């Protein structure tokens, strides 16, 4: 008959766990979700809206995405108009005051990042898809992630004060790993000869990556951001690649590959296809490491001839 | 400056109103200038010591200047077309090309912004050749409790799939015949209020109910239509109800299914009513690994209408099915078939006594996301055969809000 008191004790011990409400975080992009998981650990549930394989500019605003937004305590967005084509109607339809723009449950990662590619002067659509606030693809640089991690940990602590210390500690640890990783890779690429550190990108989405790794973007395959490659422009890119011995064309998996492959073949180089976002079940740093390794392998490869 | 503004405000707020003057015992105690000054000083001090915005980003080092401004998103969309008909056009949409020659389908100005943390305002002003129309202007709540959302103002009702959308979101140059016949050239639209609720279920279920004016030949023709008979009781309003469900079968397959109903008075006599019922199905396939952003969608809507008329009851139905294939960001192909029943002795459409069908194909070229050129051909048949061809150009400038799925 001593079983019952024991069971009761067990229940009493379990009760606080069951009663503890997890912080519900929704991130627009898989990279942001991966970062939030590093900070939150087991104390948060994190949902990413965009699949890693999809171009974050063009995600379908499927109504099932409204459900996690409706229940979210915190919405993390990339910002700089990256999600402008699909997030706003979902945010309105979510009927959740906490995650509306400007609220405590709305975190715009771009607000704490050092921005690159901020257009000077008037922005005109004839220039292509220009983001007036600057290039939004900063999540490809672990150094850009550092201020995001710090600010996000503060915000999560504010929404969930009981776990604030844990979030801060996790963030500090993650920040150390980000900094060390960024430095190691930067030094690794710096050891390459300068001529090998010139690359061609498909879309102007890699400038933060190149800035981190000390690479020089000689040209983009698209003549202007978001405008499909034209024969005249591609011919110009090819002659530049041949003249300067540029042998890598870098692009995300969600862009068309034919033009890049042709260019790389004719220039005696190769295409480096990067995964779009952190794949499901992969950590943010592992994702960036895969990118750095693929790039390094292509740039350090011996001459094709 | 602050002090100058604050004093009259305080006086207005605390001063005697005509009402309270009539009841001396309720009149607020007259404040001395010293007391007013003390209150103002308190207000000023509070304003000065207000906490800085929470979570202010760290002091910027090399941050670019702020992008944001508080202007609403403003966009202008031009839809213009060249059409050729070899018989009577018999188009039902107000934005459709209606005759051989050039048409200004519309110049739509869309303006939208959040008002405050509680409301969003959206307006669609449509400029036609001879005037401007407030097609839509409504507020939407952002933070109502219990997963409720309210819209109020002039708006397209959320009956079915195509009705709540605008011409530039359509996959064809013209509106389905059935929408024009049952709702009117501009679709079902009116001045009123709508309440919707997101059900707390594992899949997306939204319940929508709205009450709008039943008048307007453009937008409630099966109801009071062109006859403005006024609103004397709740029975004079047009009620729309809808259930919208969405099933994400996988990351690639989506199915949306809706049921809609509309109930209101019609103009044929005292107490006569019209009811419209509809169902809509949308199946969408988009391979998430496709670098071309290719997708295929099938959309089907079917509507049924019943009207009480003096000594009679008129019933008809119609619908359309359309298949659209987005090949890549620049090319799209579409095919649509429509069927609309005719009714003998229909007071609204006396010449539409036989069933009509129409088959349409289109090919669209998108030079960018902001421009499109659409070539469309169709054959209408049933009571008479009409071939038609259309070439439509759409141009969009400014910041235009994203569309719902």
XYZ file of C-alpha atoms in Angstrom:
710
model
C 0.000 0.000 0.000
C 3.016 2.231 -0.111
C 2.623 2.355 -3.842
C -0.006 5.094 -3.770
C 2.048 7.670 -1.833
C 4.980 6.909 -4.133
C 2.840 7.457 -7.208
C 1.549 10.683 -5.728
C 5.093 11.855 -5.093
C 6.010 10.998 -8.654
C 3.002 12.895 -9.966
C 3.870 15.875 -7.801
C 7.363 15.859 -9.280
C 6.033 15.613 -12.817
C 3.334 18.216 -12.403
C 5.524 21.323 -12.804
C 6.922 19.920 -16.060
C 3.480 19.282 -17.441
C 2.240 22.662 -16.342
C 5.186 24.482 -17.861
C 4.120 26.140 -21.072
C 6.822 26.170 -23.707
C 7.571 29.343 -25.591
C 6.098 28.899 -29.050
C 8.404 30.388 -31.653
C 7.702 30.664 -35.376
C 10.510 31.651 -37.726
C 9.955 32.533 -41.361
C 13.163 30.835 -42.507
C 14.797 27.520 -41.524
C 18.063 29.342 -40.651
C 16.269 31.560 -38.146
C 14.493 28.522 -36.728
C 17.840 26.760 -36.284
C 19.238 29.802 -34.473
C 16.197 29.967 -32.188
C 16.628 26.267 -31.337
C 20.224 26.887 -30.248
C 19.032 29.563 -27.827
C 15.859 27.919 -26.640
C 16.991 24.324 -26.426
C 14.254 22.093 -25.037
C 12.305 25.031 -23.596
C 10.866 26.230 -26.879
C 8.992 24.747 -29.800
C 10.221 26.205 -33.062
C 8.412 26.064 -36.394
C 9.870 27.274 -39.684
C 7.363 28.522 -42.264
C 9.495 28.258 -45.420
C 10.914 24.875 -46.399
C 14.724 24.880 -46.807
C 14.435 23.979 -50.483
C 12.302 26.974 -51.419
C 13.431 30.414 -52.494
C 12.524 32.593 -49.490
C 11.361 35.351 -51.838
C 8.656 33.067 -53.244
C 7.011 30.979 -50.568
C 3.367 30.080 -51.072
C 1.294 31.645 -48.253
C -0.541 28.376 -47.656
C -3.302 28.737 -45.054
C -1.888 25.918 -42.913
C 0.929 28.343 -42.050
C -1.682 30.508 -40.324
C -2.121 27.894 -37.584
C 1.382 28.095 -36.018
C 1.242 31.889 -36.401
C -2.091 31.964 -34.594
C -0.581 30.173 -31.594
C 2.880 31.763 -31.625
C 4.361 33.774 -28.771
C 7.165 35.012 -30.988
C 7.531 35.499 -34.734
C 11.085 35.856 -36.047
C 11.419 37.394 -39.495
C 14.466 38.030 -41.654
C 13.215 41.482 -42.658
C 14.482 43.869 -45.344
C 11.411 42.892 -47.393
C 12.644 39.331 -48.004
C 9.270 37.911 -46.918
C 7.157 40.791 -48.228
C 5.671 38.613 -50.969
C 4.035 36.110 -48.649
C 4.190 36.870 -44.924
C 1.900 39.933 -44.521
C -1.407 38.226 -45.426
C -0.551 35.308 -43.132
C 0.282 37.673 -40.283
C -3.073 39.453 -40.637
C -5.023 36.205 -40.969
C -3.324 34.797 -37.858
C -5.582 36.905 -35.604
C -2.734 37.056 -33.101
C -2.021 40.487 -31.675
C 1.255 39.328 -30.099
C 3.055 38.774 -33.406
C 1.896 41.855 -35.280
C 4.640 44.150 -36.529
C 5.992 46.246 -33.693
C 4.726 43.993 -30.918
C 6.870 42.195 -28.323
C 6.248 38.959 -30.178
C 7.661 40.290 -33.459
C 11.414 40.141 -33.958
C 12.978 41.493 -37.139
C 16.489 40.049 -37.379
C 17.591 42.665 -39.917
C 17.119 45.390 -37.310
C 20.322 44.370 -35.489
C 22.484 43.395 -38.454
C 25.194 45.376 -40.208
C 23.699 45.700 -43.675
C 25.479 45.343 -46.971
C 24.266 46.312 -50.406
C 22.224 49.297 -49.312
C 21.395 51.102 -52.565
C 22.546 54.677 -52.848
C 20.173 57.194 -54.338
C 16.774 56.464 -55.794
C 15.683 52.852 -56.152
C 13.895 52.035 -59.377
C 12.416 48.682 -60.424
C 14.237 48.980 -63.727
C 17.282 48.100 -61.607
C 15.738 44.689 -60.894
C 14.706 43.339 -57.500
C 16.485 45.810 -55.295
C 15.740 45.683 -51.589
C 15.702 49.349 -50.604
C 16.917 48.637 -47.072
C 19.894 46.564 -48.141
C 20.662 43.008 -49.184
C 18.564 40.669 -47.010
C 20.691 37.487 -47.270
C 22.802 38.047 -44.160
C 22.095 34.630 -42.635
C 24.917 33.199 -44.772
C 27.428 35.008 -42.528
C 27.943 33.627 -38.993
C 29.231 37.043 -37.940
C 25.857 38.548 -38.845
C 24.167 35.874 -36.760
C 25.981 37.001 -33.582
C 24.011 40.202 -32.882
C 20.829 38.338 -33.841
C 21.579 35.661 -31.260
C 22.185 38.243 -28.543
C 19.058 40.285 -29.277
C 16.907 37.199 -29.738
C 18.009 35.737 -26.394
C 17.058 39.007 -24.703
C 13.672 38.996 -26.394
C 12.976 35.363 -25.571
C 13.959 36.034 -21.973
C 11.530 38.917 -21.865
C 8.682 36.729 -23.111
C 9.651 33.794 -20.875
C 11.372 35.318 -17.810
C 11.686 31.981 -16.009
C 14.076 30.696 -18.645
C 15.811 34.014 -19.327
C 19.067 32.909 -17.689
C 19.176 29.717 -19.705
C 18.533 31.606 -22.939
C 21.311 34.036 -22.087
C 23.738 31.234 -21.253
C 22.883 29.289 -24.411
C 23.280 32.442 -26.470
C 26.674 33.198 -24.950
C 27.880 29.691 -25.706
C 26.490 29.827 -29.247
C 28.072 33.221 -29.784
C 31.508 31.822 -28.864
C 31.070 28.959 -31.315
C 29.900 31.326 -34.074
C 32.880 33.628 -33.565
C 35.403 30.792 -33.510
C 33.888 29.162 -36.586
C 33.802 32.449 -38.497
C 37.479 33.137 -37.754
C 38.646 29.631 -38.597
C 36.931 29.610 -41.981
C 38.028 33.114 -42.815
C 41.644 32.197 -42.135
C 41.289 29.033 -44.209
C 40.032 30.950 -47.248
C 42.576 33.751 -46.757
C 45.326 31.170 -47.379
C 44.067 30.668 -50.956
C 45.858 32.662 -53.668
C 44.033 35.917 -54.422
C 43.249 34.873 -58.006
C 41.333 31.877 -56.715
C 39.206 33.984 -54.439
C 37.241 35.524 -57.316
C 33.852 33.960 -58.030
C 30.706 34.478 -60.064
C 27.355 34.324 -58.251
C 24.023 33.530 -59.883
C 21.914 36.002 -57.899
C 23.118 38.894 -55.761
C 22.254 36.855 -52.675
C 25.731 35.831 -51.566
C 27.443 39.109 -50.745
C 27.444 38.431 -46.991
C 28.919 34.977 -47.574
C 31.664 36.415 -49.779
C 32.296 39.232 -47.321
C 32.803 36.700 -44.525
C 35.108 34.401 -46.511
C 37.024 37.217 -48.182
C 35.844 36.285 -51.687
C 35.426 38.733 -54.520
C 32.197 38.627 -56.533
C 33.391 39.396 -60.054
C 29.934 39.222 -61.680
C 26.437 37.788 -61.328
C 24.845 35.496 -63.909
C 21.658 37.527 -63.673
C 22.225 40.880 -65.361
C 20.220 42.560 -62.605
C 18.797 40.990 -59.449
C 15.761 38.851 -60.318
C 16.067 39.445 -64.086
C 16.694 36.226 -66.023
C 20.120 35.926 -67.694
C 20.326 37.320 -71.244
C 22.695 35.911 -73.910
C 24.667 39.146 -74.219
C 25.210 39.352 -70.480
C 26.157 35.682 -70.130
C 28.697 36.096 -72.954
C 30.239 39.006 -71.092
C 30.417 36.972 -67.877
C 32.091 34.105 -69.741
C 34.765 36.321 -71.302
C 35.457 37.826 -67.863
C 35.761 34.348 -66.334
C 38.181 33.278 -69.055
C 40.233 36.460 -68.907
C 40.596 36.437 -65.102
C 40.677 32.666 -64.637
C 37.526 32.621 -62.498
C 36.457 29.037 -62.099
C 33.535 28.922 -59.678
C 29.910 29.834 -60.244
C 28.075 29.859 -56.930
C 24.326 29.643 -56.506
C 21.582 28.372 -54.229
C 19.794 25.157 -55.146
C 16.524 26.958 -55.872
C 17.865 28.944 -58.833
C 17.958 27.508 -62.382
C 21.268 25.703 -62.947
C 21.579 25.381 -66.747
C 23.245 28.737 -67.422
C 25.634 28.327 -64.503
C 26.604 24.834 -65.643
C 27.273 26.033 -69.195
C 29.373 28.922 -67.938
C 31.396 26.701 -65.622
C 31.985 24.121 -68.363
C 33.133 26.691 -70.914
C 35.353 28.433 -68.356
C 36.845 25.136 -67.123
C 35.452 25.515 -63.624
C 32.560 24.193 -61.630
C 29.196 25.143 -60.199
C 28.919 25.223 -56.427
C 25.304 24.588 -55.487
C 24.511 25.702 -51.951
C 21.516 24.398 -50.016
C 18.866 27.112 -49.748
C 18.320 27.007 -45.998
C 19.336 24.909 -43.000
C 17.884 21.463 -43.759
C 15.483 19.880 -41.267
C 17.371 18.309 -38.385
C 20.638 20.104 -39.160
C 22.263 22.710 -36.930
C 22.916 26.204 -38.263
C 26.696 25.920 -37.912
C 26.763 22.500 -39.590
C 24.787 24.022 -42.473
C 27.290 26.890 -42.842
C 30.200 24.479 -42.534
C 28.817 22.437 -45.430
C 28.626 25.599 -47.515
C 32.159 26.673 -46.636
C 33.536 23.201 -47.370
C 31.820 22.981 -50.766
C 33.107 26.426 -51.725
C 36.615 25.693 -50.524
C 36.755 22.413 -52.411
C 35.787 24.169 -55.649
C 38.218 27.056 -55.203
C 41.145 24.883 -54.134
C 40.592 22.279 -56.880
C 43.524 21.844 -59.282
C 43.283 23.320 -62.787
C 40.922 21.386 -65.044
C 43.271 21.398 -68.060
C 4.740 74.317 -27.381
C 3.736 71.278 -25.402
C 2.595 73.530 -22.590
C 0.531 75.680 -24.924
C -1.243 72.603 -26.255
C -1.679 70.962 -22.911
C -3.449 73.823 -21.188
C -6.490 74.054 -23.466
C -6.704 70.266 -23.489
C -6.785 70.161 -19.731
C -9.345 72.921 -19.666
C -11.537 71.036 -22.106
C -11.155 67.821 -20.194
C -11.762 69.244 -16.770
C -13.834 72.315 -17.535
C -17.573 72.574 -17.055
C -19.673 71.340 -19.979
C -23.132 72.751 -20.654
C -24.670 69.617 -19.150
C -22.819 69.821 -15.911
C -23.558 73.521 -15.691
C -27.238 72.612 -15.508
C -26.537 70.345 -12.573
C -24.376 72.332 -10.209
C -23.877 69.499 -7.717
C -22.132 67.394 -10.398
C -19.951 70.214 -11.689
C -16.233 69.499 -11.338
C -14.397 71.554 -8.822
C -12.798 74.596 -10.424
C -9.018 74.127 -10.541
C -6.651 76.893 -9.662
C -3.947 77.898 -12.156
C -1.380 76.457 -9.737
C -3.096 73.077 -9.774
C -3.256 73.086 -13.573
C 0.404 73.944 -13.726
C 1.234 71.124 -11.346
C -0.734 68.645 -13.501
C 1.062 69.824 -16.615
C 4.416 69.515 -14.934
C 3.490 65.956 -14.018
C 2.541 65.133 -17.608
C 5.758 66.644 -18.918
C 7.828 64.705 -16.414
C 6.080 61.446 -17.335
C 6.689 62.065 -21.007
C 10.357 62.789 -20.373
C 10.881 59.698 -18.264
C 8.971 57.318 -20.520
C 11.040 54.130 -20.872
C 12.900 53.767 -24.166
C 11.349 51.306 -26.630
C 11.842 47.763 -25.425
C 14.632 45.743 -26.973
C 16.143 48.687 -28.772
C 18.790 47.366 -31.130
C 22.357 47.944 -30.020
C 23.726 51.304 -30.993
C 24.339 51.132 -34.721
C 27.937 51.284 -35.849
C 27.872 51.057 -39.596
C 24.151 50.442 -39.951
C 22.596 51.931 -42.996
C 20.050 54.645 -42.504
C 16.584 53.558 -41.564
C 14.617 52.099 -44.450
C 11.277 52.334 -42.874
C 8.855 55.119 -43.264
C 5.279 55.317 -42.191
C 3.829 55.793 -45.668
C 1.220 53.228 -46.616
C 1.985 50.783 -49.397
C 0.677 52.358 -52.569
C 0.509 50.608 -55.902
C -1.038 51.312 -59.252
C -2.059 48.525 -61.594
C -2.961 49.114 -65.216
C -4.987 46.481 -67.061
C -5.623 47.205 -70.687
C -6.607 44.891 -73.526
C -7.203 44.561 -77.233
C -10.107 42.260 -78.086
C -11.735 40.836 -81.198
C -15.195 39.219 -81.198
C -16.788 37.604 -84.246
C -20.295 37.703 -82.779
C -22.169 39.248 -79.869
C -19.589 39.443 -77.013
C -22.014 38.637 -74.166
C -19.334 39.135 -71.502
C -20.640 39.466 -67.937
C -17.730 41.109 -66.144
C -17.488 44.871 -65.750
C -13.700 44.695 -66.224
C -13.948 42.379 -69.230
C -13.261 43.581 -72.743
C -16.848 44.063 -73.971
C -16.385 44.837 -77.648
C -13.920 44.590 -80.491
C -11.220 47.203 -79.985
C -9.190 48.552 -77.096
C -10.410 48.435 -73.504
C -9.161 50.087 -70.351
C -10.096 47.226 -68.067
C -9.108 49.183 -65.014
C -6.523 51.317 -63.344
C -6.493 50.101 -59.781
C -4.883 52.006 -56.962
C -4.295 49.878 -53.911
C -3.399 51.578 -50.658
C -2.827 49.663 -47.438
C -1.183 50.029 -44.061
C -1.616 49.119 -40.439
C -3.494 51.898 -38.680
C -2.257 51.003 -35.206
C -1.709 47.733 -33.352
C -5.447 47.045 -33.655
C -6.498 47.826 -37.239
C -5.338 47.572 -40.824
C -6.859 49.703 -43.584
C -7.023 48.606 -47.203
C -8.486 50.574 -50.067
C -8.874 49.757 -53.748
C -9.767 52.728 -55.839
C -10.617 51.838 -59.385
C -10.213 54.427 -62.100
C -12.175 53.750 -65.247
C -12.293 55.947 -68.329
C -15.112 58.051 -66.945
C -14.733 58.058 -63.218
C -13.363 56.720 -59.994
C -14.965 54.118 -57.812
C -14.262 53.047 -54.252
C -14.237 49.368 -55.079
C -13.083 48.371 -51.640
C -12.254 50.295 -48.465
C -12.289 48.352 -45.261
C -10.662 48.005 -41.899
C -9.512 44.643 -40.545
C -8.900 43.954 -36.875
C -5.484 42.561 -35.991
C -5.828 41.529 -32.380
C -9.394 40.577 -31.466
C -9.571 37.880 -28.792
C -10.901 34.349 -29.314
C -9.404 34.051 -32.823
C -12.032 36.387 -34.214
C -11.508 38.945 -36.952
C -13.780 41.761 -37.997
C -13.823 43.613 -41.300
C -15.920 46.709 -41.801
C -16.492 48.989 -44.762
C -16.943 48.441 -48.478
C -15.684 45.011 -49.446
C -15.981 42.039 -51.750
C -17.787 39.266 -49.915
C -15.803 36.092 -49.319
C -18.152 33.915 -51.384
C -16.128 31.222 -53.148
C -12.588 31.590 -54.447
C -12.561 34.066 -57.277
C -15.082 36.588 -55.947
C -12.895 38.106 -53.190
C -9.961 38.567 -55.589
C -9.106 41.354 -58.022
C -8.666 41.134 -61.794
C -4.904 41.227 -61.614
C -4.912 38.073 -59.474
C -6.997 36.212 -62.049
C -5.609 33.609 -64.418
C -7.770 34.775 -67.331
C -8.477 38.158 -68.898
C -12.169 38.011 -68.085
C -14.385 37.024 -65.181
C -16.234 33.690 -65.166
C -19.695 34.083 -66.741
C -21.439 32.630 -63.703
C -19.991 35.257 -61.339
C -21.220 38.046 -63.580
C -24.643 36.508 -63.976
C -25.298 35.722 -60.321
C -23.448 38.514 -58.495
C -22.996 41.282 -61.058
C -20.278 42.734 -63.266
C -18.091 43.620 -60.297
C -18.728 40.501 -58.264
C -20.483 40.250 -54.922
C -19.571 43.360 -52.986
C -21.190 45.739 -50.555
C -21.033 48.073 -47.620
C -21.232 46.233 -44.349
C -19.476 44.189 -41.753
C -17.912 40.728 -41.636
C -16.924 38.520 -38.729
C -14.698 35.493 -39.183
C -13.346 32.879 -36.817
C -10.370 30.586 -37.034
C -11.440 27.276 -35.523
C -8.984 25.736 -33.031
C -8.533 22.538 -35.043
C -5.401 20.758 -36.282
C -6.168 21.814 -39.860
C -7.242 25.193 -41.229
C -10.968 25.846 -40.830
C -12.297 29.373 -41.065
C -15.930 30.389 -40.600
C -17.019 33.640 -42.209
C -20.253 35.572 -41.894
C -21.072 39.000 -43.265
C -23.989 41.390 -43.555
C -23.892 43.909 -46.406
C -26.274 46.131 -48.311
C -28.317 44.162 -50.851
C -28.259 46.938 -53.457
C -26.242 47.592 -56.590
C -26.683 46.265 -60.126
C -22.900 45.846 -60.236
C -22.587 43.776 -57.143
C -25.846 42.374 -55.770
C -27.951 41.951 -58.908
C -29.757 38.821 -57.700
C -30.932 40.782 -54.656
C -32.185 44.381 -54.584
C -29.806 45.129 -57.446
C -30.437 48.459 -59.157
C -33.451 49.167 -56.920
C -32.355 50.828 -53.724
C -35.224 49.810 -51.476
C -33.530 50.933 -48.279
C -32.994 49.047 -45.046
C -36.045 48.899 -42.813
C -35.250 45.713 -40.970
C -32.413 43.146 -40.787
C -34.286 41.202 -43.477
C -33.341 43.930 -45.988
C -29.628 43.055 -45.720
C -27.647 40.519 -47.694
C -26.070 37.788 -45.573
C -23.073 35.769 -46.719
C -21.773 32.717 -44.886
C -18.772 30.589 -45.779
C -16.675 27.737 -44.448
C -13.135 27.598 -45.773
C -10.912 24.611 -45.195
C -7.357 23.936 -46.202
C -5.491 20.645 -46.246
C -1.717 20.633 -46.622
C -1.368 17.079 -47.885
C 2.395 17.513 -48.137
C 4.832 20.335 -48.742
C 3.948 20.042 -52.405
C 0.233 19.252 -52.502
C -2.425 21.651 -51.245
C -6.182 21.303 -51.269
C -8.575 24.099 -50.367
C -12.287 23.477 -50.177
C -15.001 26.011 -49.486
C -18.750 26.119 -49.043
C -20.579 29.428 -49.366
C -24.140 30.686 -49.131
C -25.808 34.024 -49.705
C -29.266 35.010 -48.476
C -31.138 38.228 -49.077
C -34.215 39.991 -50.404
C -34.834 40.501 -54.105
C -36.620 43.343 -55.869
C -39.501 41.373 -57.396
C -41.995 41.972 -54.622
C -42.598 42.251 -50.948
C -40.885 39.478 -49.047
C -39.401 37.666 -52.044
C -35.972 36.222 -51.327
C -32.963 34.950 -53.238
C -30.522 32.296 -52.108
C -27.199 31.403 -53.732
C -25.128 28.390 -52.731
C -21.668 27.551 -53.941
C -18.770 25.219 -53.467
C -15.188 25.681 -54.546
C -12.235 23.341 -54.799
C -8.613 24.301 -55.361
C -5.881 21.730 -55.839
C -2.348 23.003 -56.115
C 0.882 21.151 -56.787
C 4.233 22.861 -56.496
C 7.412 20.793 -56.357
C 9.465 22.601 -53.711
C 12.744 21.637 -55.374
C 11.827 23.128 -58.744
C 14.233 25.956 -59.565
C 11.661 27.179 -62.084
C 9.017 27.628 -59.390
C 6.769 25.509 -61.569
C 3.286 24.682 -60.308
C -0.025 23.326 -61.516
C -3.396 24.245 -60.088
C -6.941 23.136 -60.681
C -9.774 25.385 -59.547
C -13.443 24.499 -59.748
C -16.449 26.509 -58.592
C -20.103 25.547 -58.867
C -23.004 27.820 -57.915
C -26.737 27.329 -57.574
C -29.328 30.096 -57.282
C -32.975 30.098 -56.361
C -35.195 33.175 -56.545
C -38.745 33.768 -55.432
C -40.655 35.844 -57.969
C -44.350 36.755 -57.964
C -46.089 33.427 -58.384
C -42.967 31.539 -59.394
C -39.607 30.195 -58.271
C -36.612 30.471 -60.623
C -33.684 28.113 -60.284
C -30.419 28.082 -62.174
C -26.828 27.059 -61.761
C -23.427 27.414 -63.331
C -19.770 26.952 -62.794
C -16.299 26.794 -64.232
C -13.192 24.681 -63.991
C -9.746 25.980 -64.772
C -6.336 24.379 -65.019
C -3.285 26.636 -64.847
C 0.278 25.514 -65.406
C 3.056 27.859 -64.332
C 5.970 26.566 -66.365
C 8.608 28.906 -64.995
C 8.757 32.500 -63.746
C 8.126 33.814 -67.248
C 5.551 31.466 -68.795
C 2.124 30.245 -67.814
C -0.589 28.336 -69.683
C -4.237 27.998 -68.743
C -7.459 26.377 -69.896
C -10.966 27.017 -68.588
C -14.383 25.641 -69.306
C -17.634 27.205 -68.167
C -21.262 26.220 -68.123
C -24.154 28.475 -67.134
C -27.794 27.423 -67.285
C -30.437 29.633 -68.882
C -33.874 30.373 -67.414
C -37.053 31.080 -69.361
C -38.804 34.367 -68.467
C -35.959 35.557 -66.256
C -36.659 39.197 -65.376
C -32.949 39.844 -64.829
C -31.650 38.258 -68.039
C -34.634 38.008 -70.427
C -32.402 36.885 -73.305
C -30.477 34.258 -71.345
C -33.039 31.488 -71.788
C -30.710 28.787 -73.116
C -27.662 27.175 -71.540
C -24.333 28.769 -72.437
C -20.863 27.304 -72.461
C -17.474 28.818 -73.055
C -14.048 27.276 -73.523
C -10.967 29.429 -73.091
C -7.221 28.962 -73.385
C -4.535 31.457 -72.434
C -0.781 31.858 -72.615
C 0.899 34.429 -70.412
C 4.375 35.915 -70.577
C 5.794 37.618 -67.465
C 8.824 39.780 -68.320
C 9.117 40.343 -64.531
C 6.863 39.952 -61.489
C 5.459 43.367 -62.243
C 4.412 43.049 -65.866
C 2.501 40.503 -67.884
C 1.235 40.025 -71.400
C -1.639 37.584 -71.795
C -3.002 36.136 -75.026
C -6.376 34.479 -74.717
C -8.769 32.799 -77.104
C -12.231 31.502 -76.398
C -15.288 30.005 -78.009
C -18.670 30.662 -76.442
C -21.442 28.349 -77.543
C -24.842 27.067 -76.590
C -27.444 29.475 -77.872
C -25.026 31.119 -80.341
C -21.374 30.731 -81.195
C -18.891 33.564 -80.599
C -15.175 33.300 -81.097
C -13.006 35.838 -79.370
C -9.358 36.728 -79.019
C -7.784 39.027 -76.437
C -4.338 40.410 -75.829
C -4.042 41.988 -72.386
C -1.228 43.970 -70.828
C -0.830 44.456 -67.098
C 1.687 46.748 -65.454
C 2.196 47.235 -61.720
C 4.172 49.957 -59.975
C 4.674 50.673 -56.326
C 4.468 48.473 -53.270
C 1.682 45.956 -53.642
C 0.676 43.691 -50.796
C 1.032 39.962 -51.197
C -2.012 37.930 -52.163
C -3.604 35.221 -50.111
C -3.134 31.662 -51.302
